[in-house]
Amino acid sequence: MNAKTTAYKEGMGHLADRAPELAEAYHAFTGACFAEGKLGAKEKQLIALGISLFSNNEVCTFMHVQEALSQGASPDEVMETVAVAAALGGGHAMSQGVTRVQQALGAAPLH
């Protein structure tokens, strides 16, 4: 995983070399999003972890686990986040199955 994280960081460095204003804007935006606010840093990292899992973003998954732990999350809290992401992922497939697929079946010719 370190190689992928390193590749991401190198890629961001190349972006900063070629389009410094874009890299700076991205870092400012994400920095503002992860700053302490109504939600704490730990909670924000756990949310980011859940989204990373749901979106199958391997690099972000690894990074947000590490960040969550550094912000005080316990391994149990990290694994509970995994379970919530799994429930949401399963719920996503189920919601599509009972809505869109049912609509498609209703629109399909009867055999």
mmCIF file of N, CA, C and O in Angstrom:
data_model
loop_
_atom_site.group_PDB
_atom_site.id
_atom_site.type_symbol
_atom_site.label_atom_id
_atom_site.label_comp_id
_atom_site.label_asym_id
_atom_site.label_seq_id
_atom_site.Cartn_x
_atom_site.Cartn_y
_atom_site.Cartn_z
ATOM 1 N N MET A 1 0.825 -1.196 0.000
ATOM 2 C CA MET A 1 0.000 0.000 0.000
ATOM 3 C C MET A 1 0.866 1.255 0.000
ATOM 4 O O MET A 1 0.492 2.262 -0.575
ATOM 5 N N ASN A 2 2.006 1.211 0.625
ATOM 6 C CA ASN A 2 2.860 2.400 0.657
ATOM 7 C C ASN A 2 3.240 2.870 -0.737
ATOM 8 O O ASN A 2 3.348 4.065 -0.983
ATOM 9 N N ALA A 3 3.438 1.937 -1.666
ATOM 10 C CA ALA A 3 3.789 2.324 -3.032
ATOM 11 C C ALA A 3 2.652 3.109 -3.674
ATOM 12 O O ALA A 3 2.895 4.090 -4.394
ATOM 13 N N LYS A 4 1.415 2.705 -3.429
ATOM 14 C CA LYS A 4 0.277 3.416 -4.011
ATOM 15 C C LYS A 4 0.110 4.790 -3.375
ATOM 16 O O LYS A 4 -0.205 5.763 -4.063
ATOM 17 N N THR A 5 0.316 4.863 -2.071
ATOM 18 C CA THR A 5 0.233 6.155 -1.395
ATOM 19 C C THR A 5 1.339 7.079 -1.884
ATOM 20 O O THR A 5 1.102 8.266 -2.146
ATOM 21 N N THR A 6 2.522 6.524 -2.036
ATOM 22 C CA THR A 6 3.646 7.307 -2.554
ATOM 23 C C THR A 6 3.352 7.794 -3.973
ATOM 24 O O THR A 6 3.608 8.957 -4.307
ATOM 25 N N ALA A 7 2.791 6.922 -4.800
ATOM 26 C CA ALA A 7 2.452 7.304 -6.174
ATOM 27 C C ALA A 7 1.430 8.443 -6.179
ATOM 28 O O ALA A 7 1.531 9.372 -6.992
ATOM 29 N N TYR A 8 0.455 8.387 -5.281
ATOM 30 C CA TYR A 8 -0.539 9.459 -5.184
ATOM 31 C C TYR A 8 0.139 10.778 -4.820
ATOM 32 O O TYR A 8 -0.100 11.818 -5.446
ATOM 33 N N LYS A 9 0.993 10.724 -3.802
ATOM 34 C CA LYS A 9 1.672 11.942 -3.362
ATOM 35 C C LYS A 9 2.575 12.495 -4.456
ATOM 36 O O LYS A 9 2.634 13.712 -4.663
ATOM 37 N N GLU A 10 3.251 11.621 -5.174
ATOM 38 C CA GLU A 10 4.082 12.074 -6.297
ATOM 39 C C GLU A 10 3.214 12.688 -7.393
ATOM 40 O O GLU A 10 3.567 13.710 -7.979
ATOM 41 N N GLY A 11 2.077 12.064 -7.662
ATOM 42 C CA GLY A 11 1.156 12.596 -8.658
ATOM 43 C C GLY A 11 0.639 13.972 -8.265
ATOM 44 O O GLY A 11 0.537 14.876 -9.111
ATOM 45 N N MET A 12 0.342 14.154 -6.984
ATOM 46 C CA MET A 12 -0.091 15.477 -6.521
ATOM 47 C C MET A 12 1.044 16.486 -6.659
ATOM 48 O O MET A 12 0.797 17.650 -6.978
ATOM 49 N N GLY A 13 2.277 16.030 -6.460
ATOM 50 C CA GLY A 13 3.427 16.914 -6.658
ATOM 51 C C GLY A 13 3.550 17.355 -8.106
ATOM 52 O O GLY A 13 3.831 18.527 -8.392
ATOM 53 N N HIS A 14 3.309 16.418 -9.026
ATOM 54 C CA HIS A 14 3.348 16.762 -10.450
ATOM 55 C C HIS A 14 2.224 17.739 -10.803
ATOM 56 O O HIS A 14 2.427 18.662 -11.590
ATOM 57 N N LEU A 15 1.062 17.525 -10.223
ATOM 58 C CA LEU A 15 -0.037 18.466 -10.448
ATOM 59 C C LEU A 15 0.351 19.854 -9.943
ATOM 60 O O LEU A 15 0.127 20.855 -10.632
ATOM 61 N N ALA A 16 0.954 19.907 -8.764
ATOM 62 C CA ALA A 16 1.361 21.196 -8.194
ATOM 63 C C ALA A 16 2.408 21.881 -9.073
ATOM 64 O O ALA A 16 2.407 23.114 -9.193
ATOM 65 N N ASP A 17 3.271 21.086 -9.709
ATOM 66 C CA ASP A 17 4.277 21.662 -10.612
ATOM 67 C C ASP A 17 3.630 22.253 -11.861
ATOM 68 O O ASP A 17 4.051 23.291 -12.353
ATOM 69 N N ARG A 18 2.620 21.579 -12.373
ATOM 70 C CA ARG A 18 2.011 21.973 -13.653
ATOM 71 C C ARG A 18 0.840 22.941 -13.493
ATOM 72 O O ARG A 18 0.575 23.750 -14.386
ATOM 73 N N ALA A 19 0.129 22.796 -12.398
ATOM 74 C CA ALA A 19 -1.040 23.649 -12.161
ATOM 75 C C ALA A 19 -1.104 24.004 -10.671
ATOM 76 O O ALA A 19 -1.965 23.518 -9.939
ATOM 77 N N PRO A 20 -0.185 24.835 -10.223
ATOM 78 C CA PRO A 20 -0.096 25.121 -8.789
ATOM 79 C C PRO A 20 -1.378 25.712 -8.199
ATOM 80 O O PRO A 20 -1.735 25.387 -7.062
ATOM 81 N N GLU A 21 -2.078 26.521 -8.979
ATOM 82 C CA GLU A 21 -3.314 27.119 -8.454
ATOM 83 C C GLU A 21 -4.383 26.065 -8.219
ATOM 84 O O GLU A 21 -5.157 26.152 -7.258
ATOM 85 N N LEU A 22 -4.431 25.041 -9.056
ATOM 86 C CA LEU A 22 -5.412 23.967 -8.860
ATOM 87 C C LEU A 22 -5.060 23.114 -7.643
ATOM 88 O O LEU A 22 -5.937 22.786 -6.838
ATOM 89 N N ALA A 23 -3.793 22.768 -7.518
ATOM 90 C CA ALA A 23 -3.359 21.976 -6.370
ATOM 91 C C ALA A 23 -3.589 22.742 -5.071
ATOM 92 O O ALA A 23 -4.083 22.181 -4.081
ATOM 93 N N GLU A 24 -3.265 24.023 -5.084
ATOM 94 C CA GLU A 24 -3.452 24.848 -3.893
ATOM 95 C C GLU A 24 -4.933 24.952 -3.540
ATOM 96 O O GLU A 24 -5.312 24.843 -2.371
ATOM 97 N N ALA A 25 -5.777 25.140 -4.527
ATOM 98 C CA ALA A 25 -7.218 25.241 -4.287
ATOM 99 C C ALA A 25 -7.773 23.927 -3.738
ATOM 100 O O ALA A 25 -8.593 23.924 -2.805
ATOM 101 N N TYR A 26 -7.309 22.814 -4.296
ATOM 102 C CA TYR A 26 -7.757 21.510 -3.818
ATOM 103 C C TYR A 26 -7.346 21.307 -2.359
ATOM 104 O O TYR A 26 -8.158 20.904 -1.527
ATOM 105 N N HIS A 27 -6.089 21.610 -2.044
ATOM 106 C CA HIS A 27 -5.605 21.436 -0.672
ATOM 107 C C HIS A 27 -6.326 22.380 0.296
ATOM 108 O O HIS A 27 -6.631 21.992 1.429
ATOM 109 N N ALA A 28 -6.603 23.597 -0.133
ATOM 110 C CA ALA A 28 -7.334 24.540 0.720
ATOM 111 C C ALA A 28 -8.749 24.025 0.985
ATOM 112 O O ALA A 28 -9.239 24.075 2.118
ATOM 113 N N PHE A 29 -9.394 23.522 -0.079
ATOM 114 C CA PHE A 29 -10.761 23.009 0.065
ATOM 115 C C PHE A 29 -10.798 21.802 1.002
ATOM 116 O O PHE A 29 -11.587 21.766 1.948
ATOM 117 N N THR A 30 -9.934 20.820 0.757
ATOM 118 C CA THR A 30 -9.956 19.632 1.611
ATOM 119 C C THR A 30 -9.532 19.977 3.028
ATOM 120 O O THR A 30 -10.078 19.425 3.993
ATOM 121 N N GLY A 31 -8.588 20.900 3.168
ATOM 122 C CA GLY A 31 -8.182 21.328 4.504
ATOM 123 C C GLY A 31 -9.345 21.941 5.267
ATOM 124 O O GLY A 31 -9.540 21.653 6.453
ATOM 125 N N ALA A 32 -10.113 22.767 4.594
ATOM 126 C CA ALA A 32 -11.285 23.380 5.227
ATOM 127 C C ALA A 32 -12.330 22.325 5.581
ATOM 128 O O ALA A 32 -12.951 22.380 6.643
ATOM 129 N N CYS A 33 -12.512 21.358 4.702
ATOM 130 C CA CYS A 33 -13.503 20.303 4.962
ATOM 131 C C CYS A 33 -13.136 19.439 6.161
ATOM 132 O O CYS A 33 -14.012 19.001 6.907
ATOM 133 N N PHE A 34 -11.851 19.194 6.350
ATOM 134 C CA PHE A 34 -11.407 18.327 7.444
ATOM 135 C C PHE A 34 -11.061 19.085 8.718
ATOM 136 O O PHE A 34 -10.724 18.467 9.731
ATOM 137 N N ALA A 35 -11.188 20.409 8.714
ATOM 138 C CA ALA A 35 -10.906 21.195 9.917
ATOM 139 C C ALA A 35 -11.974 20.925 10.973
ATOM 140 O O ALA A 35 -13.119 20.583 10.649
ATOM 141 N N GLU A 36 -11.588 21.091 12.226
ATOM 142 C CA GLU A 36 -12.553 20.955 13.318
ATOM 143 C C GLU A 36 -13.726 21.897 13.071
ATOM 144 O O GLU A 36 -13.541 23.038 12.661
ATOM 145 N N GLY A 37 -14.891 21.411 13.294
ATOM 146 C CA GLY A 37 -16.103 22.210 13.136
ATOM 147 C C GLY A 37 -17.179 21.618 14.024
ATOM 148 O O GLY A 37 -16.906 21.220 15.156
ATOM 149 N N LYS A 38 -18.379 21.541 13.520
ATOM 150 C CA LYS A 38 -19.452 20.902 14.286
ATOM 151 C C LYS A 38 -19.138 19.417 14.485
ATOM 152 O O LYS A 38 -19.545 18.822 15.469
ATOM 153 N N LEU A 39 -18.422 18.842 13.513
ATOM 154 C CA LEU A 39 -17.914 17.478 13.655
ATOM 155 C C LEU A 39 -16.439 17.554 13.990
ATOM 156 O O LEU A 39 -15.724 18.429 13.485
ATOM 157 N N GLY A 40 -15.985 16.620 14.798
ATOM 158 C CA GLY A 40 -14.577 16.576 15.142
ATOM 159 C C GLY A 40 -13.760 15.912 14.040
ATOM 160 O O GLY A 40 -14.300 15.272 13.133
ATOM 161 N N ALA A 41 -12.449 16.062 14.147
ATOM 162 C CA ALA A 41 -11.536 15.497 13.147
ATOM 163 C C ALA A 41 -11.684 13.984 13.055
ATOM 164 O O ALA A 41 -11.647 13.419 11.963
ATOM 165 N N LYS A 42 -11.852 13.309 14.176
ATOM 166 C CA LYS A 42 -12.005 11.854 14.164
ATOM 167 C C LYS A 42 -13.253 11.452 13.391
ATOM 168 O O LYS A 42 -13.198 10.561 12.534
ATOM 169 N N GLU A 43 -14.357 12.108 13.662
ATOM 170 C CA GLU A 43 -15.610 11.771 12.990
ATOM 171 C C GLU A 43 -15.496 12.014 11.487
ATOM 172 O O GLU A 43 -15.983 11.219 10.686
ATOM 173 N N LYS A 44 -14.849 13.107 11.127
ATOM 174 C CA LYS A 44 -14.683 13.408 9.706
ATOM 175 C C LYS A 44 -13.827 12.353 9.018
ATOM 176 O O LYS A 44 -14.109 11.955 7.884
ATOM 177 N N GLN A 45 -12.792 11.876 9.693
ATOM 178 C CA GLN A 45 -11.958 10.827 9.102
ATOM 179 C C GLN A 45 -12.724 9.511 8.979
ATOM 180 O O GLN A 45 -12.563 8.787 7.995
ATOM 181 N N LEU A 46 -13.571 9.201 9.943
ATOM 182 C CA LEU A 46 -14.376 7.976 9.856
ATOM 183 C C LEU A 46 -15.400 8.080 8.723
ATOM 184 O O LEU A 46 -15.630 7.112 7.995
ATOM 185 N N ILE A 47 -15.994 9.248 8.539
ATOM 186 C CA ILE A 47 -16.904 9.459 7.409
ATOM 187 C C ILE A 47 -16.144 9.268 6.105
ATOM 188 O O ILE A 47 -16.611 8.580 5.188
ATOM 189 N N ALA A 48 -14.965 9.880 6.007
ATOM 190 C CA ALA A 48 -14.159 9.751 4.795
ATOM 191 C C ALA A 48 -13.779 8.300 4.538
ATOM 192 O O ALA A 48 -13.768 7.849 3.385
ATOM 193 N N LEU A 49 -13.495 7.558 5.594
ATOM 194 C CA LEU A 49 -13.191 6.140 5.439
ATOM 195 C C LEU A 49 -14.384 5.396 4.860
ATOM 196 O O LEU A 49 -14.244 4.609 3.920
ATOM 197 N N GLY A 50 -15.567 5.634 5.394
ATOM 198 C CA GLY A 50 -16.765 4.967 4.880
ATOM 199 C C GLY A 50 -17.005 5.273 3.415
ATOM 200 O O GLY A 50 -17.310 4.375 2.620
ATOM 201 N N ILE A 51 -16.832 6.516 3.030
ATOM 202 C CA ILE A 51 -17.008 6.901 1.624
ATOM 203 C C ILE A 51 -15.926 6.264 0.763
ATOM 204 O O ILE A 51 -16.199 5.796 -0.346
ATOM 205 N N SER A 52 -14.711 6.220 1.276
ATOM 206 C CA SER A 52 -13.608 5.591 0.531
ATOM 207 C C SER A 52 -13.894 4.123 0.271
ATOM 208 O O SER A 52 -13.632 3.611 -0.826
ATOM 209 N N LEU A 53 -14.424 3.437 1.277
ATOM 210 C CA LEU A 53 -14.768 2.022 1.102
ATOM 211 C C LEU A 53 -15.882 1.872 0.077
ATOM 212 O O LEU A 53 -15.799 1.029 -0.815
ATOM 213 N N PHE A 54 -16.915 2.674 0.201
ATOM 214 C CA PHE A 54 -18.053 2.583 -0.705
ATOM 215 C C PHE A 54 -17.655 2.872 -2.145
ATOM 216 O O PHE A 54 -18.128 2.231 -3.074
ATOM 217 N N SER A 55 -16.728 3.814 -2.322
ATOM 218 C CA SER A 55 -16.305 4.184 -3.676
ATOM 219 C C SER A 55 -15.123 3.347 -4.169
ATOM 220 O O SER A 55 -14.625 3.579 -5.264
ATOM 221 N N ASN A 56 -14.696 2.383 -3.353
ATOM 222 C CA ASN A 56 -13.604 1.467 -3.715
ATOM 223 C C ASN A 56 -12.317 2.226 -4.028
ATOM 224 O O ASN A 56 -11.601 1.897 -4.964
ATOM 225 N N ASN A 57 -12.018 3.230 -3.206
ATOM 226 C CA ASN A 57 -10.814 4.035 -3.377
ATOM 227 C C ASN A 57 -9.755 3.506 -2.411
ATOM 228 O O ASN A 57 -9.729 3.848 -1.229
ATOM 229 N N GLU A 58 -8.880 2.661 -2.934
ATOM 230 C CA GLU A 58 -7.898 1.961 -2.111
ATOM 231 C C GLU A 58 -6.938 2.906 -1.392
ATOM 232 O O GLU A 58 -6.668 2.740 -0.201
ATOM 233 N N VAL A 59 -6.412 3.890 -2.096
ATOM 234 C CA VAL A 59 -5.455 4.808 -1.486
ATOM 235 C C VAL A 59 -6.122 5.606 -0.371
ATOM 236 O O VAL A 59 -5.592 5.717 0.735
ATOM 237 N N CYS A 60 -7.309 6.151 -0.639
ATOM 238 C CA CYS A 60 -8.003 6.928 0.385
ATOM 239 C C CYS A 60 -8.411 6.053 1.568
ATOM 240 O O CYS A 60 -8.380 6.516 2.710
ATOM 241 N N THR A 61 -8.784 4.812 1.313
ATOM 242 C CA THR A 61 -9.125 3.910 2.416
ATOM 243 C C THR A 61 -7.942 3.794 3.363
ATOM 244 O O THR A 61 -8.070 3.982 4.577
ATOM 245 N N PHE A 62 -6.775 3.492 2.828
ATOM 246 C CA PHE A 62 -5.587 3.345 3.652
ATOM 247 C C PHE A 62 -5.272 4.641 4.398
ATOM 248 O O PHE A 62 -5.036 4.640 5.608
ATOM 249 N N MET A 63 -5.302 5.746 3.677
ATOM 250 C CA MET A 63 -4.947 7.029 4.283
ATOM 251 C C MET A 63 -5.933 7.429 5.381
ATOM 252 O O MET A 63 -5.526 7.917 6.439
ATOM 253 N N HIS A 64 -7.232 7.207 5.165
ATOM 254 C CA HIS A 64 -8.212 7.628 6.161
ATOM 255 C C HIS A 64 -8.240 6.702 7.370
ATOM 256 O O HIS A 64 -8.573 7.157 8.471
ATOM 257 N N VAL A 65 -7.872 5.433 7.217
ATOM 258 C CA VAL A 65 -7.695 4.579 8.394
ATOM 259 C C VAL A 65 -6.581 5.166 9.254
ATOM 260 O O VAL A 65 -6.740 5.334 10.476
ATOM 261 N N GLN A 66 -5.451 5.468 8.624
ATOM 262 C CA GLN A 66 -4.321 6.018 9.375
ATOM 263 C C GLN A 66 -4.683 7.353 10.030
ATOM 264 O O GLN A 66 -4.344 7.602 11.188
ATOM 265 N N GLU A 67 -5.372 8.216 9.289
ATOM 266 C CA GLU A 67 -5.763 9.519 9.835
ATOM 267 C C GLU A 67 -6.777 9.368 10.970
ATOM 268 O O GLU A 67 -6.699 10.085 11.964
ATOM 269 N N ALA A 68 -7.727 8.456 10.822
ATOM 270 C CA ALA A 68 -8.708 8.230 11.889
ATOM 271 C C ALA A 68 -8.006 7.774 13.164
ATOM 272 O O ALA A 68 -8.308 8.260 14.266
ATOM 273 N N LEU A 69 -7.084 6.836 13.032
ATOM 274 C CA LEU A 69 -6.336 6.369 14.192
ATOM 275 C C LEU A 69 -5.533 7.505 14.820
ATOM 276 O O LEU A 69 -5.509 7.655 16.049
ATOM 277 N N SER A 70 -4.919 8.342 13.986
ATOM 278 C CA SER A 70 -4.117 9.450 14.514
ATOM 279 C C SER A 70 -4.990 10.494 15.203
ATOM 280 O O SER A 70 -4.504 11.248 16.049
ATOM 281 N N GLN A 71 -6.273 10.539 14.855
ATOM 282 C CA GLN A 71 -7.206 11.481 15.480
ATOM 283 C C GLN A 71 -7.925 10.863 16.682
ATOM 284 O O GLN A 71 -8.872 11.444 17.205
ATOM 285 N N GLY A 72 -7.484 9.666 17.088
ATOM 286 C CA GLY A 72 -8.029 9.069 18.302
ATOM 287 C C GLY A 72 -9.057 7.977 18.107
ATOM 288 O O GLY A 72 -9.615 7.481 19.087
ATOM 289 N N ALA A 73 -9.347 7.597 16.873
ATOM 290 C CA ALA A 73 -10.294 6.497 16.652
ATOM 291 C C ALA A 73 -9.666 5.192 17.115
ATOM 292 O O ALA A 73 -8.467 4.968 16.956
ATOM 293 N N SER A 74 -10.478 4.344 17.687
ATOM 294 C CA SER A 74 -10.011 3.024 18.098
ATOM 295 C C SER A 74 -10.167 2.054 16.928
ATOM 296 O O SER A 74 -10.970 2.305 16.011
ATOM 297 N N PRO A 75 -9.441 0.953 16.953
ATOM 298 C CA PRO A 75 -9.661 -0.062 15.914
ATOM 299 C C PRO A 75 -11.125 -0.521 15.865
ATOM 300 O O PRO A 75 -11.647 -0.777 14.775
ATOM 301 N N ASP A 76 -11.792 -0.577 17.009
ATOM 302 C CA ASP A 76 -13.207 -0.965 17.006
ATOM 303 C C ASP A 76 -14.067 0.067 16.289
ATOM 304 O O ASP A 76 -15.012 -0.287 15.569
ATOM 305 N N GLU A 77 -13.775 1.347 16.471
ATOM 306 C CA GLU A 77 -14.523 2.387 15.765
ATOM 307 C C GLU A 77 -14.268 2.299 14.264
ATOM 308 O O GLU A 77 -15.199 2.492 13.467
ATOM 309 N N VAL A 78 -13.041 2.003 13.879
ATOM 310 C CA VAL A 78 -12.722 1.850 12.460
ATOM 311 C C VAL A 78 -13.519 0.684 11.880
ATOM 312 O O VAL A 78 -14.134 0.804 10.813
ATOM 313 N N MET A 79 -13.548 -0.431 12.586
ATOM 314 C CA MET A 79 -14.271 -1.596 12.071
ATOM 315 C C MET A 79 -15.786 -1.368 12.074
ATOM 316 O O MET A 79 -16.490 -1.865 11.196
ATOM 317 N N GLU A 80 -16.296 -0.603 13.021
ATOM 318 C CA GLU A 80 -17.720 -0.264 12.994
ATOM 319 C C GLU A 80 -18.036 0.598 11.779
ATOM 320 O O GLU A 80 -19.088 0.435 11.141
ATOM 321 N N THR A 81 -17.116 1.470 11.414
ATOM 322 C CA THR A 81 -17.260 2.270 10.196
ATOM 323 C C THR A 81 -17.301 1.359 8.975
ATOM 324 O O THR A 81 -18.095 1.583 8.051
ATOM 325 N N VAL A 82 -16.458 0.328 8.961
ATOM 326 C CA VAL A 82 -16.471 -0.653 7.872
ATOM 327 C C VAL A 82 -17.859 -1.300 7.776
ATOM 328 O O VAL A 82 -18.419 -1.442 6.684
ATOM 329 N N ALA A 83 -18.425 -1.664 8.910
ATOM 330 C CA ALA A 83 -19.742 -2.302 8.915
ATOM 331 C C ALA A 83 -20.821 -1.363 8.390
ATOM 332 O O ALA A 83 -21.694 -1.776 7.613
ATOM 333 N N VAL A 84 -20.764 -0.097 8.779
ATOM 334 C CA VAL A 84 -21.748 0.878 8.284
ATOM 335 C C VAL A 84 -21.613 1.033 6.776
ATOM 336 O O VAL A 84 -22.615 1.064 6.047
ATOM 337 N N ALA A 85 -20.378 1.116 6.285
ATOM 338 C CA ALA A 85 -20.168 1.229 4.836
ATOM 339 C C ALA A 85 -20.695 -0.005 4.113
ATOM 340 O O ALA A 85 -21.295 0.105 3.034
ATOM 341 N N ALA A 86 -20.507 -1.182 4.712
ATOM 342 C CA ALA A 86 -21.015 -2.413 4.107
ATOM 343 C C ALA A 86 -22.543 -2.415 4.083
ATOM 344 O O ALA A 86 -23.157 -2.824 3.086
ATOM 345 N N ALA A 87 -23.153 -1.943 5.156
ATOM 346 C CA ALA A 87 -24.621 -1.876 5.191
ATOM 347 C C ALA A 87 -25.133 -0.912 4.132
ATOM 348 O O ALA A 87 -26.110 -1.203 3.431
ATOM 349 N N LEU A 88 -24.459 0.220 3.989
ATOM 350 C CA LEU A 88 -24.867 1.197 2.983
ATOM 351 C C LEU A 88 -24.684 0.640 1.580
ATOM 352 O O LEU A 88 -25.540 0.821 0.710
ATOM 353 N N GLY A 89 -23.572 -0.042 1.357
ATOM 354 C CA GLY A 89 -23.319 -0.642 0.046
ATOM 355 C C GLY A 89 -24.357 -1.693 -0.301
ATOM 356 O O GLY A 89 -24.869 -1.736 -1.423
ATOM 357 N N GLY A 90 -24.696 -2.528 0.675
ATOM 358 C CA GLY A 90 -25.738 -3.524 0.454
ATOM 359 C C GLY A 90 -27.098 -2.866 0.268
ATOM 360 O O GLY A 90 -27.897 -3.275 -0.576
ATOM 361 N N GLY A 91 -27.330 -1.820 1.053
ATOM 362 C CA GLY A 91 -28.579 -1.082 0.926
ATOM 363 C C GLY A 91 -28.705 -0.405 -0.423
ATOM 364 O O GLY A 91 -29.800 -0.317 -0.994
ATOM 365 N N HIS A 92 -27.588 0.049 -0.955
ATOM 366 C CA HIS A 92 -27.588 0.680 -2.276
ATOM 367 C C HIS A 92 -28.040 -0.331 -3.339
ATOM 368 O O HIS A 92 -28.907 -0.037 -4.163
ATOM 369 N N ALA A 93 -27.448 -1.519 -3.301
ATOM 370 C CA ALA A 93 -27.844 -2.549 -4.271
ATOM 371 C C ALA A 93 -29.304 -2.947 -4.072
ATOM 372 O O ALA A 93 -30.051 -3.121 -5.042
ATOM 373 N N MET A 94 -29.728 -3.072 -2.824
ATOM 374 C CA MET A 94 -31.116 -3.458 -2.548
ATOM 375 C C MET A 94 -32.077 -2.375 -3.018
ATOM 376 O O MET A 94 -33.102 -2.679 -3.654
ATOM 377 N N SER A 95 -31.770 -1.121 -2.731
ATOM 378 C CA SER A 95 -32.693 -0.054 -3.134
ATOM 379 C C SER A 95 -32.839 0.006 -4.644
ATOM 380 O O SER A 95 -33.934 0.253 -5.165
ATOM 381 N N GLN A 96 -31.751 -0.236 -5.365
ATOM 382 C CA GLN A 96 -31.825 -0.252 -6.826
ATOM 383 C C GLN A 96 -32.600 -1.471 -7.301
ATOM 384 O O GLN A 96 -33.360 -1.406 -8.272
ATOM 385 N N GLY A 97 -32.409 -2.588 -6.611
ATOM 386 C CA GLY A 97 -33.104 -3.815 -6.996
ATOM 387 C C GLY A 97 -34.611 -3.729 -6.825
ATOM 388 O O GLY A 97 -35.370 -4.249 -7.647
ATOM 389 N N VAL A 98 -35.044 -3.072 -5.763
ATOM 390 C CA VAL A 98 -36.482 -3.015 -5.517
ATOM 391 C C VAL A 98 -37.149 -1.811 -6.180
ATOM 392 O O VAL A 98 -38.363 -1.680 -6.122
ATOM 393 N N THR A 99 -36.362 -0.955 -6.826
ATOM 394 C CA THR A 99 -36.952 0.175 -7.539
ATOM 395 C C THR A 99 -36.672 0.071 -9.030
ATOM 396 O O THR A 99 -37.558 -0.281 -9.809
ATOM 397 N N ARG A 100 -35.462 0.318 -9.445
ATOM 398 C CA ARG A 100 -35.139 0.335 -10.873
ATOM 399 C C ARG A 100 -35.349 -1.017 -11.539
ATOM 400 O O ARG A 100 -35.885 -1.081 -12.648
ATOM 401 N N VAL A 101 -34.895 -2.068 -10.884
ATOM 402 C CA VAL A 101 -35.068 -3.391 -11.498
ATOM 403 C C VAL A 101 -36.549 -3.733 -11.584
ATOM 404 O O VAL A 101 -37.014 -4.249 -12.606
ATOM 405 N N GLN A 102 -37.311 -3.413 -10.549
ATOM 406 C CA GLN A 102 -38.753 -3.667 -10.601
ATOM 407 C C GLN A 102 -39.400 -2.856 -11.719
ATOM 408 O O GLN A 102 -40.279 -3.342 -12.429
ATOM 409 N N GLN A 103 -38.966 -1.617 -11.896
ATOM 410 C CA GLN A 103 -39.483 -0.812 -12.993
ATOM 411 C C GLN A 103 -39.135 -1.435 -14.321
ATOM 412 O O GLN A 103 -39.976 -1.497 -15.238
ATOM 413 N N ALA A 104 -37.906 -1.918 -14.444
ATOM 414 C CA ALA A 104 -37.488 -2.549 -15.699
ATOM 415 C C ALA A 104 -38.296 -3.817 -15.954
ATOM 416 O O ALA A 104 -38.678 -4.093 -17.090
ATOM 417 N N LEU A 105 -38.557 -4.583 -14.911
ATOM 418 C CA LEU A 105 -39.359 -5.786 -15.089
ATOM 419 C C LEU A 105 -40.789 -5.444 -15.490
ATOM 420 O O LEU A 105 -41.377 -6.119 -16.327
ATOM 421 N N GLY A 106 -41.310 -4.373 -14.946
ATOM 422 C CA GLY A 106 -42.660 -3.952 -15.297
ATOM 423 C C GLY A 106 -42.750 -3.444 -16.708
ATOM 424 O O GLY A 106 -43.782 -3.576 -17.378
ATOM 425 N N ALA A 107 -41.638 -2.897 -17.210
ATOM 426 C CA ALA A 107 -41.616 -2.382 -18.562
ATOM 427 C C ALA A 107 -41.263 -3.455 -19.584
ATOM 428 O O ALA A 107 -41.430 -3.259 -20.773
ATOM 429 N N ALA A 108 -40.767 -4.596 -19.090
ATOM 430 C CA ALA A 108 -40.344 -5.659 -19.995
ATOM 431 C C ALA A 108 -41.556 -6.422 -20.515
ATOM 432 O O ALA A 108 -42.552 -6.561 -19.831
ATOM 433 N N PRO A 109 -41.482 -6.893 -21.746
ATOM 434 C CA PRO A 109 -42.588 -7.690 -22.278
ATOM 435 C C PRO A 109 -42.750 -8.971 -21.452
ATOM 436 O O PRO A 109 -41.788 -9.556 -21.006
ATOM 437 N N LEU A 110 -43.981 -9.378 -21.255
ATOM 438 C CA LEU A 110 -44.270 -10.621 -20.523
ATOM 439 C C LEU A 110 -43.958 -11.822 -21.410
ATOM 440 O O LEU A 110 -44.245 -11.809 -22.607
ATOM 441 N N HIS A 111 -43.447 -12.869 -20.812
ATOM 442 C CA HIS A 111 -43.152 -14.103 -21.559
ATOM 443 C C HIS A 111 -44.170 -15.154 -21.251
ATOM 444 O O HIS A 111 -44.640 -15.395 -20.259
#
